[in-house]
Amino acid sequence: MNAISKDLPAPGSAGSTLQALNQWVVDVAALTRPDAIHWCDGSDAENAALVAKMEADGTLVRLNEQTHPQSWLHRSHPDDVARVEHLTLVCTPEREDAGPNNHWMAPAQAHAKIDALFDGCMRGRTMYVIPYCMGPIDSPLSRCGVEVTDSPYVVANMRIMTRMGAPALARIEREGSFVKGLHSIGELDPERRFIMHFPEELTIKSYGSGYGGNALLGKKCHALRIASHQARSEGWLAEHMLILGLEDPQGKTHYIAAAFPSACGKTNLAMLIPPEGYREAGWKIWTIGDDICWMRPGADGRLYAINPEAGFFGVAPGTSRKSNPNALASIQSHTIFTNVGVTADNQPWWEGIGDDRQPVTDWRGEPYDAAKGPAAHPNSRFTVSAKRCPSYSDKAEDAQGVPISAIVFGGRRASLVPLVFEARDWTHGVLVGAAMGSETTAAATGAVGVMRRDPMAMKPFCGYNFADYFAHWLSFDQPGAQLPKVFHVNWFRKGDDGKFLWPGFGDNLRVLEWMIRRVDGSAEGVETPIGVLPQAGEIDLEGVALAPGARDMLLGFDREGWRAEFEALGAYLAEYGPRMPEALRAEQQRIAEQ
Ligand code: SAT
Ligand code: MN
């Protein structure tokens, strides 16, 4: 065990957090048997050495240094390209606590099963110990973790996605608690793969995948599944939401948090460029985060939010100068691309990149042949520091977080659901979130385009029983609370010809503007059983090219269609039995009877 002691930081005094951390690392090493252990300090020199090693063994391929300085391509194993929900488990002592929304295994059985996979798995490899902080290093809302992994690709990505290294270790030492994450790529065999969560032990064990959501444990595993569990007992919320600041021409900024399922445009909305007319008038969007939001009530009763991440792990296909100029500007340098195609002059390429360059090699590294499928995998990604984004807000680093004026829920719904509506009050808003449905995307393995319930976009990420989760949401409605208004949007409504009715992207600002006018009390809206819809003329559609009839479909309310929707929602809530909060069932019934 020489290699272990060689790299250990000061062992810490008996009973200290550092000592507990060291002991855990020693125990993990005894199980996994690495050749060496490396404690990550997060420095540039460390990163350069890791990158050099990965270039040498082919894990990373350097891209065109002129057009994309300090950028690399990683090609994953072709069977390891997305989250694996059927292999993702929440292991609470009681099955009911994980809820029907999670796959479950008893903790003892789960540990035994996955530890058998970890046994000796790091022989011949280096084990990296990554202390990280989710959120600004000095924020009371932030939380720390330590990921142990045998993947240098994970280290390089965690360095971008989290505040990683020495400052995080110092905070862990002060704070006394941290989430333990053990990860190995194992054999990258889908038959030997599990992503397990032990919320009560603040522990994650992930084996057999190197893909983002399965392997960058600070992200979905910690910042959503474990954090949602912690948040419930500590009185805050860990949500699958972007956070943006919408600055009006008077210079006032409202902060909006919005939940959409994976690969439904969170990154695009978070980095939106206002459409013509709005831009000139002085409207601006500031990006705080594109995927995860932690929020808690402040002293004034408002909800304050931070983005626990430090980078973006965005979907590449469809990202263009037209769809998301801020994202494109962000990824011109210092970016890791995963599973994209490349051009003859070694630039990254994906479908919908929006220029005339052509790919010569596909994401598997084979000569590109359109007949064999896309050049970039549909779930190919870029990893880049948030600081590279031109619209990144100063407030993203604010330890206190930003006050949230509006919460938005949205899914991919081809029919029925209008462009926007507002919930009547908080309880109704929670029901609107609970009722969310969306068509599945390539972000998880399995069929794409199938409608499924995805409450608050948390179906794959809530670390406990959804019935308890909704009760937790309802509990924020306290005397003195100044809760955000809650809205629902649908950018994905289709006409009878199967084409999208709404142009989306920059034009979504028109909808956000209506929301903040509702918050400020300057838009009236019209009451319907599903909530408040915009009155004719309240959303500025000047210059938006809409198909004939689109306006009515986008802003209308179809009573019969909603009746069926509410009946189905009632059946869904009933699946959770008596644990489902009565207030939510009563709200569903009240609306269903209207
Ligand atoms: O792979 S991630 O889970 O991080 C991205 C996503 O699916 O939202
Ligand atoms: Mn996500």
XYZ file of C-alpha atoms and ligand atoms in Angstrom:
603
model
C 0.000 0.000 0.000
C 2.979 2.341 -0.519
C 1.233 4.093 -3.345
C -1.572 5.014 -0.999
C 0.423 6.648 1.742
C 2.575 8.418 -0.832
C -0.296 10.540 -2.039
C -2.347 10.962 1.119
C -2.840 14.486 2.416
C -2.273 15.120 6.133
C -4.218 12.357 7.846
C -6.179 14.703 10.120
C -6.586 14.313 13.828
C -8.426 11.360 15.275
C -12.160 11.645 14.765
C -11.821 14.495 12.254
C -13.567 14.610 8.882
C -10.263 14.297 7.070
C -9.471 11.187 9.000
C -12.872 9.715 8.125
C -12.242 10.608 4.491
C -8.802 9.004 4.543
C -10.194 5.879 6.130
C -12.897 5.617 3.478
C -10.288 6.004 0.724
C -8.153 3.315 2.326
C -11.178 0.996 2.575
C -12.147 1.615 -1.026
C -8.577 0.948 -2.161
C -8.551 -2.306 -0.204
C -11.641 -3.362 -2.146
C -10.744 -2.079 -5.621
C -6.921 -2.625 -5.497
C -5.653 0.286 -7.628
C -1.969 0.457 -8.585
C -1.806 4.071 -7.417
C -3.924 6.703 -5.728
C -4.007 10.315 -6.809
C -5.636 13.034 -4.686
C -6.872 15.714 -7.092
C -5.988 19.319 -6.287
C -7.794 20.756 -9.324
C -4.707 22.628 -10.560
C -3.912 23.450 -14.187
C -0.741 21.370 -13.983
C -2.689 18.359 -12.786
C -5.208 18.753 -15.578
C -2.477 19.121 -18.206
C -0.825 15.909 -17.003
C -4.119 14.014 -17.072
C -4.977 15.276 -20.530
C -1.528 14.287 -21.813
C -2.012 10.788 -20.423
C -5.440 10.527 -22.051
C -4.130 11.787 -25.379
C -1.385 9.176 -25.218
C -3.788 6.289 -24.611
C -6.470 7.538 -27.033
C -9.113 8.410 -24.412
C -8.999 11.966 -25.759
C -8.280 13.126 -29.281
C -7.057 16.683 -29.668
C -9.224 18.765 -31.993
C -8.091 21.485 -34.404
C -5.943 23.748 -32.220
C -6.488 26.772 -34.503
C -10.274 26.672 -34.573
C -10.854 24.980 -31.187
C -7.907 25.642 -28.845
C -7.577 23.351 -25.841
C -10.470 21.149 -26.925
C -10.750 17.389 -27.096
C -12.979 14.657 -28.419
C -13.833 11.603 -26.371
C -15.463 8.596 -28.011
C -17.280 6.488 -25.470
C -17.915 2.787 -25.711
C -20.816 2.524 -28.214
C -22.939 0.772 -25.564
C -22.370 3.560 -23.076
C -23.938 6.724 -24.412
C -26.778 7.707 -22.063
C -28.253 7.309 -18.606
C -29.564 3.828 -17.824
C -32.714 4.277 -15.798
C -33.446 0.551 -15.416
C -30.037 0.085 -13.757
C -30.316 3.175 -11.548
C -31.444 2.259 -8.054
C -32.458 4.080 -4.898
C -31.600 1.846 -1.942
C -33.571 2.937 1.110
C -34.198 0.488 3.961
C -37.950 0.595 3.200
C -39.009 0.044 -0.399
C -41.926 2.462 0.045
C -39.512 5.319 0.814
C -38.000 5.029 -2.665
C -41.515 4.956 -4.109
C -42.934 3.526 -7.309
C -41.006 6.245 -9.172
C -37.670 4.513 -8.451
C -36.098 1.115 -8.953
C -35.258 -0.184 -5.509
C -33.038 -2.729 -3.811
C -32.501 -3.334 -0.086
C -29.251 -1.619 0.997
C -27.451 -4.752 2.241
C -28.241 -6.678 -0.928
C -27.305 -3.695 -3.092
C -23.944 -3.163 -1.371
C -23.148 -6.871 -1.678
C -24.069 -6.940 -5.347
C -22.088 -3.891 -6.393
C -19.122 -4.501 -4.062
C -18.669 -7.845 -5.797
C -18.234 -5.904 -9.039
C -15.825 -3.412 -7.418
C -13.701 -6.243 -6.000
C -10.244 -5.793 -7.547
C -11.654 -3.727 -10.440
C -8.953 -1.026 -10.320
C -5.987 -3.400 -10.673
C -3.559 -1.839 -13.147
C -5.331 1.517 -12.867
C -4.921 4.730 -10.895
C -7.612 5.660 -8.429
C -8.415 9.388 -8.399
C -9.880 11.046 -5.325
C -11.894 14.130 -6.286
C -13.074 16.467 -3.503
C -15.727 18.751 -4.995
C -18.182 21.413 -3.960
C -21.610 21.749 -5.545
C -22.323 25.480 -5.577
C -20.153 28.537 -4.880
C -17.442 27.535 -2.451
C -18.568 30.111 0.154
C -22.333 29.600 -0.145
C -24.372 28.253 2.764
C -26.561 26.571 0.141
C -23.647 24.557 -1.289
C -22.807 20.961 -0.374
C -19.638 18.915 -0.839
C -18.790 15.444 -1.931
C -15.833 13.247 -2.769
C -15.830 11.066 -5.865
C -13.372 8.219 -6.146
C -12.981 7.025 -9.729
C -10.642 5.136 -12.026
C -11.549 7.316 -14.998
C -9.337 10.307 -15.837
C -12.090 11.408 -18.268
C -14.401 11.708 -15.242
C -11.762 13.780 -13.419
C -11.429 16.162 -16.371
C -15.208 16.542 -16.627
C -15.721 16.962 -12.870
C -13.096 19.707 -12.965
C -15.311 21.624 -15.388
C -18.687 20.752 -13.871
C -17.880 21.359 -10.170
C -15.625 23.444 -7.930
C -13.090 20.670 -7.540
C -9.838 20.244 -5.632
C -8.105 22.011 -2.759
C -10.796 24.617 -1.840
C -13.454 21.880 -1.743
C -11.251 19.713 0.491
C -10.795 22.661 2.857
C -14.569 23.167 3.032
C -15.131 19.456 3.664
C -12.660 19.610 6.533
C -14.518 22.574 8.073
C -18.002 21.309 7.422
C -17.701 17.777 8.650
C -19.937 16.012 6.178
C -19.685 15.029 2.539
C -21.339 12.713 0.048
C -19.273 9.620 -0.764
C -19.268 8.581 -4.411
C -17.454 5.473 -5.598
C -17.164 5.020 -9.341
C -15.431 2.602 -11.676
C -15.857 2.228 -15.395
C -15.383 -1.496 -14.749
C -15.495 -3.357 -18.055
C -18.058 -0.961 -19.623
C -20.279 -3.992 -19.943
C -24.020 -3.151 -19.860
C -24.547 -6.518 -18.127
C -22.253 -5.425 -15.315
C -23.550 -1.914 -14.705
C -25.384 -0.298 -11.777
C -25.861 3.237 -10.528
C -26.852 2.886 -6.864
C -27.855 5.524 -4.336
C -27.946 5.100 -0.565
C -29.530 8.385 0.527
C -29.489 7.565 4.216
C -25.746 6.870 4.042
C -25.046 9.872 1.754
C -23.416 7.327 -0.540
C -23.372 6.658 -4.288
C -21.877 3.594 -5.972
C -21.658 3.558 -9.749
C -20.111 0.740 -11.773
C -19.680 -0.043 -15.454
C -20.401 3.262 -17.212
C -18.326 6.325 -18.078
C -21.289 8.377 -19.352
C -21.995 11.802 -17.776
C -25.169 11.223 -15.803
C -23.923 7.791 -14.670
C -20.324 8.720 -13.886
C -19.972 12.426 -13.026
C -21.371 11.700 -9.604
C -21.616 15.341 -8.512
C -24.247 15.883 -11.160
C -27.477 13.869 -11.220
C -26.487 11.317 -8.548
C -25.458 13.838 -5.888
C -27.022 17.181 -6.890
C -30.426 15.621 -7.571
C -30.983 12.118 -6.144
C -29.041 12.435 -2.889
C -29.620 16.194 -2.564
C -33.390 15.902 -3.030
C -33.411 13.517 -0.095
C -31.230 15.837 2.025
C -33.310 18.840 0.948
C -36.470 17.192 2.187
C -35.151 16.819 5.713
C -33.430 20.233 5.728
C -36.297 22.281 4.228
C -35.021 23.123 0.755
C -35.495 21.928 -2.837
C -33.072 20.235 -5.257
C -34.584 20.484 -8.718
C -33.919 19.628 -12.374
C -34.217 23.268 -13.404
C -32.351 25.912 -15.310
C -32.071 29.347 -13.722
C -32.073 32.530 -15.797
C -32.249 36.247 -15.140
C -34.579 38.254 -17.382
C -33.540 41.917 -17.463
C -36.151 44.358 -18.733
C -35.420 47.649 -20.515
C -35.618 49.490 -17.164
C -32.756 47.363 -15.869
C -34.855 45.296 -13.449
C -33.993 41.583 -13.400
C -36.433 38.810 -12.544
C -35.060 35.330 -11.925
C -36.903 32.348 -13.340
C -36.321 28.641 -12.629
C -37.630 26.200 -15.221
C -37.932 22.420 -15.217
C -37.881 20.491 -18.485
C -36.955 16.849 -19.033
C -33.462 16.047 -20.356
C -32.827 17.179 -23.942
C -35.905 19.460 -24.097
C -34.101 22.774 -24.519
C -33.069 23.861 -20.997
C -29.650 24.957 -22.225
C -31.193 26.921 -25.101
C -33.681 28.694 -22.828
C -31.045 29.468 -20.202
C -28.876 31.170 -22.851
C -31.628 32.733 -24.964
C -30.899 35.767 -27.123
C -33.985 38.036 -27.288
C -35.640 38.327 -30.703
C -35.327 41.385 -32.908
C -37.060 44.393 -31.420
C -36.666 43.085 -27.868
C -32.885 43.162 -28.156
C -32.851 46.752 -29.345
C -35.309 47.736 -26.625
C -32.859 46.511 -23.981
C -34.144 43.068 -22.961
C -31.393 40.678 -21.837
C -31.144 37.122 -20.568
C -28.517 36.232 -17.969
C -27.567 32.597 -17.485
C -27.218 31.248 -13.956
C -27.536 27.519 -14.714
C -28.874 25.159 -17.370
C -29.699 21.941 -15.514
C -29.882 21.952 -11.714
C -31.266 24.400 -9.162
C -31.063 24.290 -5.385
C -33.398 26.707 -3.615
C -34.482 27.556 -0.118
C -36.577 30.215 1.616
C -34.656 33.333 2.596
C -35.328 35.614 5.573
C -37.784 37.651 3.448
C -39.847 34.538 2.626
C -38.740 34.393 -1.016
C -37.058 31.334 -2.518
C -33.341 31.879 -3.196
C -31.595 29.692 -5.744
C -28.082 28.650 -6.665
C -26.784 26.606 -9.552
C -24.769 23.860 -7.848
C -22.799 23.245 -11.045
C -19.875 25.173 -12.500
C -20.201 24.056 -16.112
C -22.549 22.918 -18.825
C -22.924 19.334 -20.016
C -25.048 20.234 -23.019
C -26.545 18.266 -25.897
C -24.507 19.036 -29.041
C -26.885 18.153 -31.914
C -29.010 21.107 -32.925
C -26.667 23.633 -31.282
C -25.956 26.312 -33.872
C -25.294 30.009 -34.235
C -29.012 30.339 -34.898
C -30.425 28.119 -32.132
C -27.988 29.033 -29.364
C -25.243 31.552 -30.202
C -24.171 31.778 -26.549
C -23.601 28.032 -26.318
C -21.712 28.043 -29.591
C -19.520 30.931 -28.392
C -18.881 29.055 -25.122
C -17.568 25.933 -26.849
C -14.998 27.516 -29.152
C -12.190 26.529 -26.779
C -11.450 24.597 -23.551
C -14.236 22.121 -24.250
C -14.525 18.359 -24.057
C -16.777 16.950 -26.768
C -18.163 13.458 -26.312
C -19.435 11.332 -29.217
C -19.604 14.025 -31.896
C -18.397 13.602 -35.490
C -15.306 15.311 -36.909
C -14.535 17.157 -40.147
C -11.556 16.594 -42.460
C -9.659 19.358 -40.660
C -10.445 17.868 -37.268
C -13.177 20.174 -36.074
C -16.104 18.842 -34.025
C -19.306 18.324 -36.016
C -22.929 17.440 -35.294
C -26.268 17.406 -37.021
C -27.811 20.883 -36.991
C -24.475 22.679 -36.497
C -25.784 25.104 -39.117
C -22.863 25.687 -41.496
C -21.540 23.913 -44.574
C -18.714 21.958 -43.047
C -19.142 18.220 -43.526
C -18.220 15.323 -41.247
C -15.761 12.694 -42.428
C -15.764 10.569 -39.274
C -18.741 9.555 -37.162
C -19.003 9.361 -33.361
C -17.749 5.779 -33.371
C -14.589 6.878 -35.197
C -15.688 5.234 -38.460
C -15.829 6.904 -41.891
C -19.063 8.867 -41.987
C -21.792 7.207 -44.033
C -25.225 8.850 -43.858
C -26.832 5.451 -44.492
C -25.403 4.198 -41.186
C -26.978 6.962 -39.093
C -26.012 10.377 -37.797
C -22.393 11.533 -37.530
C -22.910 12.700 -33.954
C -24.729 10.484 -31.470
C -28.147 12.086 -30.693
C -27.036 12.342 -27.046
C -23.542 13.624 -27.850
C -22.435 16.308 -25.442
C -20.096 19.208 -24.784
C -18.596 19.908 -21.368
C -17.522 23.496 -20.805
C -17.023 25.900 -17.917
C -19.991 28.224 -17.319
C -17.505 31.109 -17.183
C -16.983 30.746 -20.930
C -20.604 31.628 -21.638
C -21.061 35.253 -22.765
C -24.408 35.475 -20.931
C -23.113 33.973 -17.650
C -24.408 36.115 -14.791
C -22.204 37.571 -12.021
C -24.983 36.551 -9.692
C -24.249 32.882 -10.410
C -21.307 33.168 -8.026
C -23.353 34.957 -5.341
C -23.266 32.988 -2.100
C -26.820 34.058 -1.223
C -28.300 32.907 -4.524
C -30.911 34.787 -6.543
C -34.575 35.377 -5.576
C -36.925 33.409 -7.814
C -39.980 35.255 -9.241
C -41.394 32.424 -11.333
C -41.156 28.666 -11.600
C -41.864 27.143 -14.992
C -42.733 23.537 -15.788
C -42.659 22.276 -19.357
C -42.706 19.112 -21.376
C -42.683 17.947 -24.954
C -46.392 17.706 -25.790
C -47.494 17.404 -29.424
C -51.159 18.086 -28.636
C -53.608 19.621 -26.148
C -51.252 21.602 -23.892
C -51.203 25.334 -24.724
C -48.114 27.495 -25.110
C -48.419 28.868 -21.581
C -50.725 28.972 -18.571
C -50.357 30.056 -14.984
C -51.315 28.087 -11.900
C -53.862 29.733 -9.612
C -51.822 29.328 -6.456
C -48.996 27.240 -4.987
C -51.055 24.071 -4.445
C -52.329 24.249 -7.997
C -48.741 24.891 -9.137
C -47.562 21.732 -7.394
C -50.330 19.818 -9.184
C -49.255 21.331 -12.509
C -45.705 20.116 -11.823
C -46.951 16.696 -10.718
C -49.020 16.397 -13.908
C -46.085 17.004 -16.235
C -45.801 14.620 -19.117
C -43.278 14.499 -21.885
C -42.139 12.444 -24.830
C -38.917 10.563 -24.067
C -35.600 11.696 -25.609
C -32.163 10.240 -26.363
C -30.793 11.360 -22.979
C -31.736 7.954 -21.567
C -31.516 4.537 -23.220
C -34.816 3.125 -24.500
C -37.469 4.199 -26.991
C -37.592 7.866 -27.989
C -40.857 9.816 -28.425
C -43.004 7.825 -26.009
C -45.279 9.896 -23.724
C -44.595 9.334 -20.067
C -45.298 11.103 -16.794
C -42.306 13.112 -15.719
C -43.403 15.160 -12.688
C -41.317 18.310 -12.380
C -38.871 16.666 -14.843
C -37.688 14.645 -11.830
C -38.865 11.144 -12.777
C -35.293 9.916 -13.293
C -33.850 12.045 -10.496
C -36.041 12.216 -7.389
C -34.283 10.264 -4.637
C -37.470 9.375 -2.757
C -41.177 8.613 -3.079
C -42.921 11.121 -5.339
C -45.897 11.279 -2.946
C -43.558 12.522 -0.184
C -41.862 14.819 -2.684
C -45.147 16.510 -3.582
C -45.948 16.833 0.135
C -42.553 18.479 0.608
C -43.309 20.953 -2.194
C -46.705 21.731 -0.640
C -45.041 22.393 2.729
C -43.395 25.595 1.426
C -46.789 27.317 1.504
C -46.327 28.836 4.970
C -47.505 32.100 6.500
C -45.029 34.784 5.472
C -43.815 32.853 2.426
C -43.486 34.925 -0.763
C -43.572 32.066 -3.195
C -42.891 32.387 -6.920
C -45.767 32.237 -9.376
C -45.940 28.880 -11.165
C -46.379 28.517 -14.940
C -46.536 25.710 -17.465
C -45.211 26.033 -21.015
C -45.195 23.820 -24.091
C -42.834 24.839 -26.893
C -43.460 21.564 -28.736
C -47.122 21.690 -29.803
C -47.620 20.346 -33.338
C -50.218 21.140 -35.983
C -52.207 18.549 -37.946
C -49.345 18.424 -40.464
C -46.962 17.267 -37.725
C -44.975 20.516 -37.782
C -44.182 22.545 -34.677
C -46.605 25.451 -34.274
C -44.284 27.676 -32.247
C -40.856 28.828 -33.496
C -39.329 28.571 -30.003
C -35.757 29.651 -29.210
C -35.480 33.488 -29.030
C -39.225 33.900 -29.430
C -39.746 32.113 -26.122
C -38.824 35.462 -24.579
C -42.300 36.692 -25.540
C -43.745 34.099 -23.183
C -41.273 34.921 -20.400
C -42.212 38.581 -20.754
C -45.880 37.704 -20.180
C -44.883 35.784 -17.053
C -43.073 38.698 -15.472
C -45.956 40.995 -16.400
C -48.174 38.592 -14.456
C -45.689 38.731 -11.576
C -45.718 42.543 -11.640
C -49.489 42.645 -12.083
C -49.498 44.334 -15.489
C -51.098 41.500 -17.492
C -54.682 40.430 -16.827
C -54.879 36.950 -18.314
C -58.070 34.970 -18.607
C -59.299 32.404 -16.100
C -59.933 28.856 -17.304
C -60.276 25.615 -15.332
C -56.605 24.761 -16.025
C -55.370 28.175 -14.872
C -54.789 31.643 -16.285
C -54.089 31.895 -20.024
C -52.888 35.046 -21.797
C -55.622 37.302 -23.104
C -55.630 37.966 -26.827
C -52.875 40.484 -27.520
C -51.076 40.039 -24.182
C -48.299 38.043 -25.777
C -46.582 40.182 -28.368
C -46.684 38.134 -31.593
C -45.571 40.982 -33.843
C -43.227 39.535 -36.459
C -43.731 35.877 -35.458
C -44.513 33.730 -38.490
C -47.397 31.500 -37.377
C -49.317 29.052 -39.564
C -53.029 29.767 -40.064
C -54.941 28.675 -36.975
C -51.759 28.274 -34.920
C -52.558 31.179 -32.621
C -55.838 29.622 -31.477
C -54.271 26.240 -30.959
C -51.340 27.692 -29.026
C -53.368 29.960 -26.778
C -56.674 28.085 -26.625
C -58.209 25.745 -24.103
C -59.814 22.470 -25.222
C -62.295 21.505 -22.491
C -62.959 17.946 -23.698
C -59.308 17.155 -24.208
C -58.479 18.379 -20.713
C -61.278 16.318 -19.173
C -59.562 13.142 -20.373
C -56.175 14.502 -19.262
C -57.470 15.143 -15.738
C -59.048 11.719 -15.495
C -55.690 10.163 -16.414
C -53.980 12.403 -13.853
C -56.382 11.195 -11.154
C -55.482 7.596 -11.981
C -51.783 8.459 -11.854
C -52.023 10.111 -8.428
C -54.022 7.120 -7.163
C -51.098 4.815 -8.061
C -49.316 6.272 -5.034
C -52.104 5.192 -2.696
C -52.836 6.944 0.611
C -49.327 8.410 0.715
C -50.331 10.926 -1.964
C -51.173 14.218 -0.185
C -54.900 14.741 0.135
C -54.540 18.415 -0.869
C -53.200 17.378 -4.270
C -55.946 14.824 -4.876
C -58.559 17.376 -3.834
C -57.071 19.917 -6.240
C -57.154 17.390 -9.089
C -60.786 16.544 -8.337
C -61.810 20.178 -8.054
C -60.435 20.922 -11.515
C -61.692 17.664 -13.037
C -65.248 18.546 -11.984
C -65.233 21.993 -13.577
O -26.386 12.758 -18.449
S -27.058 13.763 -17.674
O -28.031 13.115 -16.781
O -26.140 14.508 -16.879
C -27.884 14.833 -18.701
C -29.330 14.624 -18.657
O -29.812 13.563 -19.061
O -30.050 15.536 -18.190
Mn -30.588 17.300 -17.072
